PDB file of C-alpha atoms in Angstrom:
ATOM      1  CA  UNK A 228      63.067  79.130  63.953  1.00 56.00           C
ATOM      2  CA  UNK A 229      66.911  80.053  64.164  1.00 51.00           C
ATOM      3  CA  UNK A 230      66.119  83.760  63.719  1.00 59.00           C
ATOM      4  CA  UNK A 231      63.507  83.532  66.632  1.00 52.00           C
ATOM      5  CA  UNK A 232      66.272  82.219  68.696  1.00 54.00           C
ATOM      6  CA  UNK A 233      68.683  84.776  67.964  1.00 53.00           C
ATOM      7  CA  UNK A 234      65.941  87.276  68.682  1.00 58.00           C
ATOM      8  CA  UNK A 235      65.231  85.678  72.122  1.00 50.00           C
ATOM      9  CA  UNK A 236      68.962  85.802  73.058  1.00 47.00           C
ATOM     10  CA  UNK A 237      69.238  89.322  72.209  1.00 49.00           C
ATOM     11  CA  UNK A 238      66.204  90.299  74.178  1.00 52.00           C
ATOM     12  CA  UNK A 239      67.711  88.292  77.172  1.00 48.00           C
ATOM     13  CA  UNK A 240      71.035  90.145  76.690  1.00 45.00           C
ATOM     14  CA  UNK A 241      69.252  93.602  76.687  1.00 52.00           C
ATOM     15  CA  UNK A 242      67.369  92.804  79.716  1.00 47.00           C
ATOM     16  CA  UNK A 243      70.444  91.705  81.611  1.00 49.00           C
ATOM     17  CA  UNK A 244      72.144  94.859  80.486  1.00 47.00           C
ATOM     18  CA  UNK A 245      69.391  97.025  81.988  1.00 48.00           C
ATOM     19  CA  UNK A 246      69.728  95.227  85.421  1.00 47.00           C
ATOM     20  CA  UNK A 247      73.647  95.181  85.322  1.00 43.00           C
ATOM     21  CA  UNK A 248      74.644  98.693  83.956  1.00 44.00           C
ATOM     22  CA  UNK A 249      72.730 100.643  86.561  1.00 52.00           C
ATOM     23  CA  UNK A 250      74.249  98.626  89.325  1.00 49.00           C
ATOM     24  CA  UNK A 251      77.623  98.969  87.961  1.00 43.00           C
ATOM     25  CA  UNK A 252      77.286 102.663  87.722  1.00 53.00           C
ATOM     26  CA  UNK A 253      75.821 102.633  91.425  1.00 51.00           C
ATOM     27  CA  UNK A 254      78.867 100.916  92.432  1.00 48.00           C
ATOM     28  CA  UNK A 255      81.284 103.081  90.712  1.00 49.00           C
ATOM     29  CA  UNK A 256      79.721 106.335  92.042  1.00 53.00           C
ATOM     30  CA  UNK A 257      79.779 104.919  95.565  1.00 50.00           C
ATOM     31  CA  UNK A 258      83.620 104.209  95.255  1.00 40.00           C
ATOM     32  CA  UNK A 259      84.251 107.718  94.039  1.00 48.00           C
ATOM     33  CA  UNK A 260      82.317 109.070  97.019  1.00 49.00           C
ATOM     34  CA  UNK A 261      84.009 106.885  99.345  1.00 42.00           C
ATOM     35  CA  UNK A 262      87.394 107.969  98.001  1.00 39.00           C
ATOM     36  CA  UNK A 263      86.430 111.592  98.380  1.00 44.00           C
ATOM     37  CA  UNK A 264      85.236 111.012 102.293  1.00 42.00           C
ATOM     38  CA  UNK A 265      88.517 109.237 103.082  1.00 44.00           C
ATOM     39  CA  UNK A 266      91.567 111.220 101.907  1.00 48.00           C
ATOM     40  CA  UNK A 267      94.497 109.207 101.173  1.00 51.00           C
ATOM     41  CA  UNK A 268      97.533 109.393 103.578  1.00 54.00           C
ATOM     42  CA  UNK A 269      99.731 112.407 103.328  1.00 68.00           C
ATOM     43  CA  UNK A 270     103.299 112.038 102.621  1.00 78.00           C
ATOM     44  CA  UNK A 271     103.904 112.691 106.128  1.00 80.00           C
ATOM     45  CA  UNK A 272     101.765 109.909 107.486  1.00 82.00           C
ATOM     46  CA  UNK A 273     103.224 107.432 104.833  1.00 83.00           C
ATOM     47  CA  UNK A 274     106.637 107.998 106.228  1.00 85.00           C
ATOM     48  CA  UNK A 275     105.527 108.062 109.699  1.00 87.00           C
ATOM     49  CA  UNK A 276     103.362 105.090 109.766  1.00 85.00           C
ATOM     50  CA  UNK A 277     105.985 102.259 109.763  1.00 87.00           C
ATOM     51  CA  UNK A 278     107.985 103.872 112.533  1.00 86.00           C
ATOM     52  CA  UNK A 279     105.536 103.215 115.197  1.00 89.00           C
ATOM     53  CA  UNK A 280     104.463  99.488 116.211  1.00 90.00           C
ATOM     54  CA  UNK A 281     100.870  98.700 115.431  1.00 91.00           C
ATOM     55  CA  UNK A 282      99.893  97.994 119.108  1.00 91.00           C
ATOM     56  CA  UNK A 283     101.226 101.470 120.219  1.00 92.00           C
ATOM     57  CA  UNK A 284      99.383 103.088 117.357  1.00 91.00           C
ATOM     58  CA  UNK A 285      96.151 101.605 118.477  1.00 92.00           C
ATOM     59  CA  UNK A 286      96.969 103.019 121.950  1.00 91.00           C
ATOM     60  CA  UNK A 287      97.473 106.514 120.583  1.00 93.00           C
ATOM     61  CA  UNK A 288      94.470 106.158 118.360  1.00 93.00           C
ATOM     62  CA  UNK A 289      92.049 105.257 121.328  1.00 92.00           C
ATOM     63  CA  UNK A 290      93.484 107.774 123.477  1.00 92.00           C
ATOM     64  CA  UNK A 291      92.964 110.515 120.927  1.00 94.00           C
ATOM     65  CA  UNK A 292      89.703 109.492 120.035  1.00 93.00           C
ATOM     66  CA  UNK A 293      88.759 109.725 123.921  1.00 88.00           C
ATOM     67  CA  UNK A 294      87.699 106.253 124.320  1.00 85.00           C
ATOM     68  CA  UNK A 295      87.129 105.812 128.391  1.00 74.00           C
ATOM     69  CA  UNK A 296      90.162 104.652 130.127  1.00 71.00           C
ATOM     70  CA  UNK A 297      92.455 104.659 127.113  1.00 78.00           C
ATOM     71  CA  UNK A 298      95.992 106.109 128.135  1.00 81.00           C
ATOM     72  CA  UNK A 299      98.881 105.149 126.264  1.00 87.00           C
ATOM     73  CA  UNK A 300     101.381 102.993 128.311  1.00 88.00           C
ATOM     74  CA  UNK A 301     104.790 104.336 129.376  1.00 84.00           C
ATOM     75  CA  UNK A 302     106.586 102.227 127.051  1.00 83.00           C
ATOM     76  CA  UNK A 303     104.182 103.436 124.023  1.00 90.00           C
ATOM     77  CA  UNK A 304     104.832 107.041 125.334  1.00 89.00           C
ATOM     78  CA  UNK A 305     108.457 106.599 124.753  1.00 84.00           C
ATOM     79  CA  UNK A 306     107.895 105.321 121.481  1.00 88.00           C
ATOM     80  CA  UNK A 307     105.523 108.274 120.506  1.00 91.00           C
ATOM     81  CA  UNK A 308     108.003 110.778 121.519  1.00 88.00           C
ATOM     82  CA  UNK A 309     110.759 109.016 119.491  1.00 84.00           C
ATOM     83  CA  UNK A 310     108.154 109.055 116.732  1.00 88.00           C
ATOM     84  CA  UNK A 311     108.132 112.998 116.886  1.00 88.00           C
ATOM     85  CA  UNK A 312     105.471 115.678 117.090  1.00 89.00           C
ATOM     86  CA  UNK A 313     105.324 116.253 113.382  1.00 89.00           C
ATOM     87  CA  UNK A 314     104.144 112.699 113.098  1.00 90.00           C
ATOM     88  CA  UNK A 315     101.861 112.682 116.175  1.00 92.00           C
ATOM     89  CA  UNK A 316     100.095 116.005 114.854  1.00 92.00           C
ATOM     90  CA  UNK A 317      99.666 114.288 111.356  1.00 91.00           C
ATOM     91  CA  UNK A 318      98.038 111.435 112.741  1.00 92.00           C
ATOM     92  CA  UNK A 319      95.713 113.465 114.734  1.00 93.00           C
ATOM     93  CA  UNK A 320      94.629 115.357 111.776  1.00 92.00           C
ATOM     94  CA  UNK A 321      94.248 112.286 109.978  1.00 92.00           C
ATOM     95  CA  UNK A 322      91.680 111.087 112.706  1.00 92.00           C
ATOM     96  CA  UNK A 323      90.001 114.562 112.417  1.00 93.00           C
ATOM     97  CA  UNK A 324      89.397 113.987 108.894  1.00 91.00           C
ATOM     98  CA  UNK A 325      87.575 110.722 109.547  1.00 90.00           C
ATOM     99  CA  UNK A 326      85.478 111.426 112.480  1.00 91.00           C
ATOM    100  CA  UNK A 327      82.623 113.856 112.425  1.00 92.00           C
ATOM    101  CA  UNK A 328      83.262 117.613 112.625  1.00 91.00           C
ATOM    102  CA  UNK A 329      81.662 117.981 115.985  1.00 92.00           C
ATOM    103  CA  UNK A 330      84.526 115.899 117.463  1.00 92.00           C
ATOM    104  CA  UNK A 331      87.335 117.921 115.906  1.00 93.00           C
ATOM    105  CA  UNK A 332      88.193 120.085 118.799  1.00 93.00           C
ATOM    106  CA  UNK A 333      88.093 117.189 121.539  1.00 93.00           C
ATOM    107  CA  UNK A 334      90.269 115.033 119.025  1.00 93.00           C
ATOM    108  CA  UNK A 335      92.788 117.895 118.818  1.00 94.00           C
ATOM    109  CA  UNK A 336      92.544 118.773 122.526  1.00 93.00           C
ATOM    110  CA  UNK A 337      93.143 115.060 123.373  1.00 93.00           C
ATOM    111  CA  UNK A 338      95.992 114.820 121.151  1.00 93.00           C
ATOM    112  CA  UNK A 339      97.754 117.749 122.811  1.00 93.00           C
ATOM    113  CA  UNK A 340      97.177 116.321 126.081  1.00 92.00           C
ATOM    114  CA  UNK A 341      98.727 113.062 125.208  1.00 92.00           C
ATOM    115  CA  UNK A 342     101.628 114.428 123.686  1.00 92.00           C
ATOM    116  CA  UNK A 343     102.512 116.688 126.742  1.00 89.00           C
ATOM    117  CA  UNK A 344     101.778 113.678 129.015  1.00 89.00           C
ATOM    118  CA  UNK A 345     104.116 111.485 126.992  1.00 89.00           C
ATOM    119  CA  UNK A 346     106.873 114.014 126.909  1.00 86.00           C
ATOM    120  CA  UNK A 347     106.576 114.173 130.653  1.00 83.00           C
ATOM    121  CA  UNK A 348     106.940 110.364 130.676  1.00 83.00           C
ATOM    122  CA  UNK A 349     110.086 110.359 128.622  1.00 78.00           C
ATOM    123  CA  UNK A 350     111.671 113.237 130.610  1.00 74.00           C
ATOM    124  CA  UNK A 351     111.182 111.044 133.746  1.00 72.00           C
ATOM    125  CA  UNK A 352     112.842 108.110 132.010  1.00 74.00           C
ATOM    126  CA  UNK A 353     115.918 106.855 133.834  1.00 68.00           C
ATOM    127  CA  UNK A 354     118.388 108.258 131.307  1.00 76.00           C
ATOM    128  CA  UNK A 355     116.895 111.790 131.079  1.00 80.00           C
ATOM    129  CA  UNK A 356     116.448 111.997 134.623  1.00 78.00           C
ATOM    130  CA  UNK A 357     119.919 110.781 135.857  1.00 84.00           C
ATOM    131  CA  UNK A 358     121.490 113.124 133.163  1.00 87.00           C
ATOM    132  CA  UNK A 359     119.271 116.162 134.067  1.00 85.00           C
ATOM    133  CA  UNK A 360     120.720 115.917 137.689  1.00 86.00           C
ATOM    134  CA  UNK A 361     124.355 116.331 136.459  1.00 89.00           C
ATOM    135  CA  UNK A 362     123.580 119.821 135.111  1.00 92.00           C
ATOM    136  CA  UNK A 363     122.658 122.856 136.600  1.00 93.00           C
ATOM    137  CA  UNK A 364     119.334 124.524 135.365  1.00 91.00           C
ATOM    138  CA  UNK A 365     121.257 127.466 133.946  1.00 93.00           C
ATOM    139  CA  UNK A 366     123.746 125.209 132.188  1.00 94.00           C
ATOM    140  CA  UNK A 367     120.775 123.007 130.883  1.00 92.00           C
ATOM    141  CA  UNK A 368     119.166 126.343 129.457  1.00 91.00           C
ATOM    142  CA  UNK A 369     122.417 127.236 127.902  1.00 93.00           C
ATOM    143  CA  UNK A 370     122.774 123.947 126.247  1.00 94.00           C
ATOM    144  CA  UNK A 371     119.286 124.020 125.100  1.00 92.00           C
ATOM    145  CA  UNK A 372     119.614 127.619 123.489  1.00 92.00           C
ATOM    146  CA  UNK A 373     122.841 126.468 121.822  1.00 93.00           C
ATOM    147  CA  UNK A 374     121.435 123.411 120.148  1.00 93.00           C
ATOM    148  CA  UNK A 375     118.143 125.098 119.050  1.00 91.00           C
ATOM    149  CA  UNK A 376     119.667 128.511 118.220  1.00 81.00           C
ATOM    150  CA  UNK A 377     122.046 129.800 115.696  1.00 70.00           C
ATOM    151  CA  UNK A 378     125.439 128.010 115.284  1.00 61.00           C
ATOM    152  CA  UNK A 379     127.472 130.693 117.017  1.00 65.00           C
ATOM    153  CA  UNK A 380     125.475 130.125 120.098  1.00 75.00           C
ATOM    154  CA  UNK A 381     127.939 128.193 122.498  1.00 82.00           C
ATOM    155  CA  UNK A 382     127.721 127.482 126.232  1.00 92.00           C
ATOM    156  CA  UNK A 383     129.839 129.112 128.483  1.00 94.00           C
ATOM    157  CA  UNK A 384     133.273 127.530 129.597  1.00 94.00           C
ATOM    158  CA  UNK A 385     131.935 126.548 132.818  1.00 94.00           C
ATOM    159  CA  UNK A 386     128.848 125.032 131.424  1.00 95.00           C
ATOM    160  CA  UNK A 387     130.931 123.102 128.957  1.00 95.00           C
ATOM    161  CA  UNK A 388     132.997 121.322 131.646  1.00 94.00           C
ATOM    162  CA  UNK A 389     129.437 120.483 133.320  1.00 95.00           C
ATOM    163  CA  UNK A 390     128.264 119.019 129.867  1.00 95.00           C
ATOM    164  CA  UNK A 391     131.401 117.006 129.171  1.00 95.00           C
ATOM    165  CA  UNK A 392     131.353 115.530 133.111  1.00 93.00           C
ATOM    166  CA  UNK A 393     127.775 114.684 132.207  1.00 92.00           C
ATOM    167  CA  UNK A 394     128.912 112.369 129.300  1.00 93.00           C
ATOM    168  CA  UNK A 395     128.095 112.011 125.575  1.00 91.00           C
ATOM    169  CA  UNK A 396     125.201 109.624 126.063  1.00 88.00           C
ATOM    170  CA  UNK A 397     123.461 112.184 128.073  1.00 91.00           C
ATOM    171  CA  UNK A 398     124.129 114.906 125.695  1.00 92.00           C
ATOM    172  CA  UNK A 399     122.942 112.841 122.779  1.00 89.00           C
ATOM    173  CA  UNK A 400     119.664 111.849 124.705  1.00 87.00           C
ATOM    174  CA  UNK A 401     119.117 115.412 125.444  1.00 89.00           C
ATOM    175  CA  UNK A 402     119.456 116.222 121.673  1.00 89.00           C
ATOM    176  CA  UNK A 403     117.206 113.465 120.605  1.00 83.00           C
ATOM    177  CA  UNK A 404     114.544 114.834 123.048  1.00 83.00           C
ATOM    178  CA  UNK A 405     114.807 118.237 121.617  1.00 86.00           C
ATOM    179  CA  UNK A 406     114.455 116.767 117.969  1.00 82.00           C
ATOM    180  CA  UNK A 407     111.304 114.751 119.075  1.00 76.00           C
ATOM    181  CA  UNK A 408     109.717 118.512 120.290  1.00 76.00           C
ATOM    182  CA  UNK A 409     110.694 120.350 117.303  1.00 80.00           C
ATOM    183  CA  UNK A 410     109.500 120.303 113.511  1.00 80.00           C
ATOM    184  CA  UNK A 411     110.900 117.728 111.445  1.00 74.00           C
ATOM    185  CA  UNK A 412     112.623 120.432 109.205  1.00 82.00           C
ATOM    186  CA  UNK A 413     114.746 121.254 112.215  1.00 86.00           C
ATOM    187  CA  UNK A 414     116.032 117.770 112.975  1.00 84.00           C
ATOM    188  CA  UNK A 415     119.440 118.056 110.927  1.00 88.00           C
ATOM    189  CA  UNK A 416     120.321 121.424 112.329  1.00 90.00           C
ATOM    190  CA  UNK A 417     119.518 120.440 115.869  1.00 90.00           C
ATOM    191  CA  UNK A 418     121.955 117.170 115.418  1.00 90.00           C
ATOM    192  CA  UNK A 419     124.587 119.355 113.585  1.00 92.00           C
ATOM    193  CA  UNK A 420     124.538 121.965 116.529  1.00 92.00           C
ATOM    194  CA  UNK A 421     124.454 119.270 119.160  1.00 94.00           C
ATOM    195  CA  UNK A 422     127.543 117.599 117.535  1.00 93.00           C
ATOM    196  CA  UNK A 423     129.440 121.005 117.153  1.00 92.00           C
ATOM    197  CA  UNK A 424     128.671 122.029 120.820  1.00 94.00           C
ATOM    198  CA  UNK A 425     129.886 118.810 122.127  1.00 95.00           C
ATOM    199  CA  UNK A 426     133.149 118.846 120.249  1.00 94.00           C
ATOM    200  CA  UNK A 427     133.566 122.581 121.149  1.00 93.00           C
ATOM    201  CA  UNK A 428     133.092 121.907 124.652  1.00 94.00           C
ATOM    202  CA  UNK A 429     135.510 118.844 124.730  1.00 94.00           C
ATOM    203  CA  UNK A 430     138.165 121.309 123.465  1.00 93.00           C
ATOM    204  CA  UNK A 431     137.263 123.738 126.246  1.00 92.00           C
ATOM    205  CA  UNK A 432     137.764 120.982 128.880  1.00 91.00           C
ATOM    206  CA  UNK A 433     140.960 120.019 127.095  1.00 90.00           C
ATOM    207  CA  UNK A 434     142.653 123.314 127.674  1.00 83.00           C
ATOM    208  CA  UNK A 435     144.612 124.018 130.822  1.00 71.00           C
ATOM    209  CA  UNK A 436     142.580 126.485 133.042  1.00 63.00           C
ATOM    210  CA  UNK A 437     143.888 130.103 132.777  1.00 59.00           C
ATOM    211  CA  UNK A 438     145.813 131.223 135.718  1.00 57.00           C
ATOM    212  CA  UNK A 439     144.896 134.567 137.514  1.00 50.00           C
TER     213      UNK A 439
END
């Protein structure tokens, strides 16, 4: 009788395994396929994600995906530009990887349009607008070239005087705007060039004018 009971238990256990094991294997395969379909965050996204508030991230996502009437607010645009183009582009590529291939071109086009529109918003901010009015276009171009260019590129003395009159707050805001537009790998050199140019221009202004 005891032997019969053991046999019954073994048969019941075997039947359970026949039902459970295929289900477990199917679930394992489903998880693996899901992992392949949804690639993990890249190191860039992992470092960028905490720097943009969730509500702004949601606005940008909806706009990039082309949801009707979705446009980032001016405040979100300013946060996006400070976030940087490298982060914005990486975010767009992440969305591309998660959506059907047929949407790739529209996502990338929307992403480009949104970035350019947000840069315009940032440039029209009170700080940048009021600062830009203090420099002539030629001087602004000289400063930009010097900040982005090789370290031996320096604005003319006349431009240096305009730059110092505009103030360090304006100069630093301009440098941050350039940082947001260039690859992240150039950030340190842009800020270093900006610091050097400001210090050299302050020295130019401190020197007495050369008498003719």
